[in-house]
CSV table of C-alpha atoms in Angstrom, one decimal:
chain,number,residue,atom,x,y,z
A,1,MET,CA,-23.2,-12.2,-17.3
A,2,GLY,CA,-19.5,-13.1,-16.7
A,3,LYS,CA,-17.5,-12.5,-13.7
A,4,PRO,CA,-15.8,-9.0,-13.5
A,5,LYS,CA,-12.2,-9.0,-14.6
A,6,ILE,CA,-9.7,-8.7,-11.8
A,7,LYS,CA,-6.4,-7.0,-12.1
A,8,THR,CA,-3.4,-9.2,-12.5
A,9,GLU,CA,-1.7,-8.1,-9.2
A,10,VAL,CA,-4.9,-8.7,-7.2
A,11,ARG,CA,-5.5,-12.1,-8.8
A,12,GLN,CA,-1.9,-13.1,-8.0
A,13,GLU,CA,-2.3,-12.1,-4.4
A,14,GLN,CA,-5.6,-14.1,-4.2
A,15,ILE,CA,-3.8,-17.1,-5.6
A,16,ALA,CA,-1.0,-16.8,-3.0
A,17,GLU,CA,-3.6,-16.4,-0.2
A,18,ALA,CA,-5.5,-19.4,-1.5
A,19,ALA,CA,-2.3,-21.5,-1.5
A,20,LEU,CA,-1.8,-20.6,2.1
A,21,GLN,CA,-5.4,-21.8,2.9
A,22,VAL,CA,-4.8,-25.1,1.0
A,23,ILE,CA,-1.6,-25.7,2.9
A,24,GLY,CA,-3.4,-25.0,6.1
A,25,MET,CA,-6.1,-27.6,5.3
A,26,HIS,CA,-4.1,-30.3,3.5
A,27,GLY,CA,-0.5,-29.7,4.4
A,28,PHE,CA,2.4,-28.8,2.1
A,29,LYS,CA,2.2,-32.1,0.2
A,30,GLY,CA,-1.5,-31.6,-0.4
A,31,LEU,CA,-1.0,-28.4,-2.3
A,32,SER,CA,-2.0,-28.6,-5.9
A,33,MET,CA,-3.1,-26.1,-8.6
A,34,GLU,CA,-6.4,-27.9,-8.7
A,35,ARG,CA,-7.1,-27.3,-5.0
A,36,ILE,CA,-6.0,-23.7,-5.2
A,37,ALA,CA,-8.3,-23.2,-8.2
A,38,ARG,CA,-11.2,-24.8,-6.2
A,39,GLU,CA,-10.5,-22.5,-3.3
A,40,LEU,CA,-11.0,-19.5,-5.7
A,41,ASP,CA,-13.9,-21.1,-7.7
A,42,LEU,CA,-11.8,-20.9,-10.8
A,43,ALA,CA,-10.7,-23.4,-13.5
A,44,ALA,CA,-7.1,-24.6,-12.9
A,45,SER,CA,-6.2,-23.3,-16.3
A,46,ALA,CA,-6.9,-19.7,-15.1
A,47,LEU,CA,-4.0,-20.0,-12.6
A,48,TYR,CA,-1.5,-20.7,-15.3
A,49,ARG,CA,-2.1,-17.2,-16.7
A,50,HIS,CA,-0.4,-15.9,-13.6
A,51,TYR,CA,2.0,-18.6,-12.6
A,52,ALA,CA,3.9,-21.3,-14.5
A,53,GLY,CA,3.1,-23.9,-11.9
A,54,LYS,CA,2.9,-24.9,-8.2
A,55,GLU,CA,6.6,-23.9,-7.5
A,56,GLU,CA,6.0,-20.3,-8.5
A,57,VAL,CA,2.8,-20.2,-6.4
A,58,ILE,CA,4.8,-21.4,-3.4
A,59,ASP,CA,7.3,-18.6,-4.0
A,60,ALA,CA,4.4,-16.1,-4.1
A,61,ALA,CA,3.0,-17.5,-0.9
A,62,VAL,CA,6.4,-17.1,0.8
A,63,ASP,CA,6.5,-13.5,-0.4
A,64,ALA,CA,3.0,-13.0,0.9
A,65,ILE,CA,4.2,-14.1,4.4
A,66,GLY,CA,7.1,-11.7,4.2
A,67,PHE,CA,4.7,-8.9,3.4
A,68,ARG,CA,2.5,-9.8,6.4
A,69,LEU,CA,5.5,-9.9,8.7
A,70,GLN,CA,6.6,-6.5,7.4
A,71,ALA,CA,3.2,-5.0,7.8
A,72,MET,CA,2.8,-6.4,11.3
A,73,VAL,CA,6.1,-4.9,12.4
A,74,ALA,CA,5.2,-1.5,10.9
A,75,GLU,CA,1.8,-1.5,12.6
A,76,VAL,CA,3.2,-2.2,16.1
A,77,HIS,CA,5.8,0.5,15.5
A,78,GLN,CA,3.1,3.0,14.8
A,79,ALA,CA,1.4,2.5,18.1
A,80,GLY,CA,3.9,4.8,19.8
A,81,LEU,CA,4.4,2.4,22.8
A,82,PRO,CA,7.6,1.8,24.7
A,83,ALA,CA,9.8,-0.7,22.9
A,84,LEU,CA,9.2,-3.5,25.4
A,85,GLU,CA,5.4,-3.1,25.0
A,86,VAL,CA,5.9,-3.1,21.2
A,87,LEU,CA,7.7,-6.5,21.5
A,88,ARG,CA,4.8,-7.9,23.7
A,89,GLU,CA,2.3,-6.7,21.1
A,90,LEU,CA,4.3,-8.2,18.3
A,91,LEU,CA,4.3,-11.5,20.2
A,92,ARG,CA,0.5,-11.4,20.6
A,93,ARG,CA,0.1,-10.7,16.9
A,94,HIS,CA,2.3,-13.6,16.0
A,95,ILE,CA,0.1,-16.0,17.9
A,96,GLN,CA,-3.0,-14.5,16.4
A,97,LEU,CA,-1.5,-14.8,12.8
A,98,ALA,CA,-0.4,-18.4,13.3
A,99,GLN,CA,-3.9,-19.3,14.6
A,100,GLU,CA,-5.6,-17.7,11.6
A,101,PHE,CA,-3.1,-19.0,9.0
A,102,ILE,CA,-1.8,-22.4,10.0
A,103,ALA,CA,0.2,-22.5,6.7
A,104,ILE,CA,2.6,-19.8,7.8
A,105,PRO,CA,4.6,-21.7,10.3
A,106,ARG,CA,4.5,-24.8,8.0
A,107,LEU,CA,6.0,-22.8,5.2
A,108,LEU,CA,8.6,-20.9,7.4
A,109,PHE,CA,9.8,-23.8,9.5
A,110,SER,CA,9.4,-26.9,7.3
A,111,ASP,CA,12.4,-28.2,5.3
A,112,GLN,CA,10.0,-29.6,2.8
A,113,VAL,CA,9.6,-26.1,1.5
A,114,TRP,CA,13.2,-25.5,0.6
A,115,ILE,CA,15.0,-28.8,0.2
A,116,GLY,CA,16.3,-29.0,-3.4
A,117,ASN,CA,15.5,-25.3,-3.9
A,118,PRO,CA,18.5,-23.2,-2.9
A,119,GLY,CA,16.8,-20.0,-4.2
A,120,ARG,CA,13.8,-20.4,-2.0
A,121,LYS,CA,16.0,-21.4,1.0
A,122,ALA,CA,18.0,-18.1,0.5
A,123,ARG,CA,14.7,-16.3,0.2
A,124,LEU,CA,13.4,-17.7,3.5
A,125,HIS,CA,16.7,-17.0,5.2
A,126,ALA,CA,16.7,-13.4,4.0
A,127,MET,CA,13.1,-13.0,5.2
A,128,LEU,CA,13.7,-14.3,8.7
A,129,SER,CA,17.0,-12.5,9.0
A,130,GLY,CA,15.3,-9.2,8.1
A,131,TYR,CA,12.6,-9.9,10.6
A,132,LEU,CA,15.2,-10.7,13.3
A,133,ASP,CA,17.0,-7.4,12.5
A,134,GLU,CA,13.7,-5.6,13.1
A,135,VAL,CA,13.3,-7.4,16.5
A,136,ALA,CA,16.9,-6.6,17.4
A,137,GLY,CA,16.2,-3.0,16.7
A,138,LEU,CA,13.3,-3.1,19.2
A,139,VAL,CA,15.6,-4.8,21.7
A,140,ARG,CA,18.2,-2.0,21.3
A,141,ALA,CA,15.4,0.6,21.8
A,142,ALA,CA,14.2,-1.2,25.0
A,143,GLN,CA,17.8,-1.3,26.2
A,144,ARG,CA,18.2,2.4,25.7
A,145,GLU,CA,14.9,2.9,27.6
A,146,GLY,CA,16.3,0.9,30.5
A,147,ALA,CA,13.8,-1.9,30.2
A,148,LEU,CA,16.2,-4.6,29.1
A,149,CYS,CA,19.8,-5.5,30.2
A,150,PRO,CA,22.2,-3.4,28.1
A,151,GLU,CA,24.9,-6.0,28.2
A,152,LEU,CA,22.9,-8.5,26.2
A,153,ASN,CA,23.4,-9.0,22.4
A,154,PRO,CA,20.3,-7.7,20.7
A,155,HIS,CA,20.4,-10.4,17.9
A,156,THR,CA,20.7,-13.1,20.6
A,157,VAL,CA,17.7,-11.7,22.4
A,158,ALA,CA,15.8,-11.5,19.0
A,159,VAL,CA,16.4,-15.2,18.4
A,160,MET,CA,15.2,-16.0,21.9
A,161,PHE,CA,12.1,-13.9,21.1
A,162,LEU,CA,11.4,-16.1,18.1
A,163,GLY,CA,11.6,-19.1,20.3
A,164,LEU,CA,8.7,-17.8,22.5
A,165,PHE,CA,6.1,-18.7,19.8
A,166,GLN,CA,7.6,-21.0,17.2
A,167,PRO,CA,7.7,-24.2,19.3
A,168,ALA,CA,4.4,-23.2,21.0
A,169,VAL,CA,2.7,-23.0,17.6
A,170,MET,CA,4.0,-26.4,16.7
A,171,MET,CA,2.5,-27.8,19.9
A,172,LEU,CA,-0.8,-26.2,19.1
A,173,PHE,CA,-1.0,-28.0,15.8
A,174,LEU,CA,0.3,-31.3,17.0
A,175,SER,CA,-2.3,-31.3,19.8
A,176,ASP,CA,-5.1,-30.4,17.3
A,177,GLY,CA,-5.8,-27.2,19.3
A,178,GLY,CA,-5.5,-28.8,22.7
A,179,PHE,CA,-2.4,-26.9,23.7
A,180,ASP,CA,-3.3,-23.7,25.6
A,181,ILE,CA,-1.0,-21.4,23.6
A,182,THR,CA,-2.3,-18.2,25.1
A,183,ARG,CA,-1.5,-19.4,28.6
A,184,HIS,CA,1.9,-20.7,27.5
A,185,VAL,CA,2.9,-17.5,25.8
A,186,ASP,CA,1.9,-15.4,28.8
A,187,GLN,CA,4.1,-17.6,31.0
A,188,ALA,CA,6.9,-17.7,28.5
A,189,TRP,CA,6.9,-13.9,28.2
A,190,ALA,CA,7.2,-13.6,32.0
A,191,THR,CA,10.1,-16.0,31.9
A,192,PHE,CA,11.7,-14.2,29.0
A,193,LEU,CA,11.5,-10.9,30.8
A,194,ALA,CA,13.1,-12.4,33.9
A,195,GLY,CA,16.1,-13.5,31.8
A,196,VAL,CA,16.6,-10.2,30.0
A,197,ALA,CA,15.7,-7.7,32.6
A,198,PRO,CA,18.3,-5.2,33.8
A,199,ARG,CA,20.7,-6.6,36.3
A,200,THR,CA,20.2,-5.5,39.9
A,201,LYS,CA,23.3,-4.5,41.9
């Protein structure tokens, strides 16, 4: 008996997820349609029914990351916490996501992904800009709640927030897991708060 037929949208999502897994294990240069197919226990020819080639799969993987970021922001918003606590929870989830999917920071922050591909570069820029807009919105909310200094530019603080985990994730990978990212992020968060707290008279 053959395998049950899977809807096109579901299979495309599976292929994008498998591409992320392959990039996590073999790096961006190690990505191939054959490895993606093996990850899914499919013939490579089956992938070409959904994508013309590796470049389209990479675009799908980029989109999958964007959907994950959007979902993560939506979930922390729904918690009903004060804005500053929402930011802290978002930071925690970022670290968890990076540990589970090594490919995500490799795709988001590697120039190998977009060199020679201005369309993908623009896509990544739009994704990160949209994410930073969401973080800036949380910063504004925290300022209104009196938890952050009201004189600070929310977008500047949002970029600083991004810097709390992106270099730390790179250190985690470069050290083959030897870098204590949880301890670092806890300390970085405390330092971040000290810099953006309301000014005392």
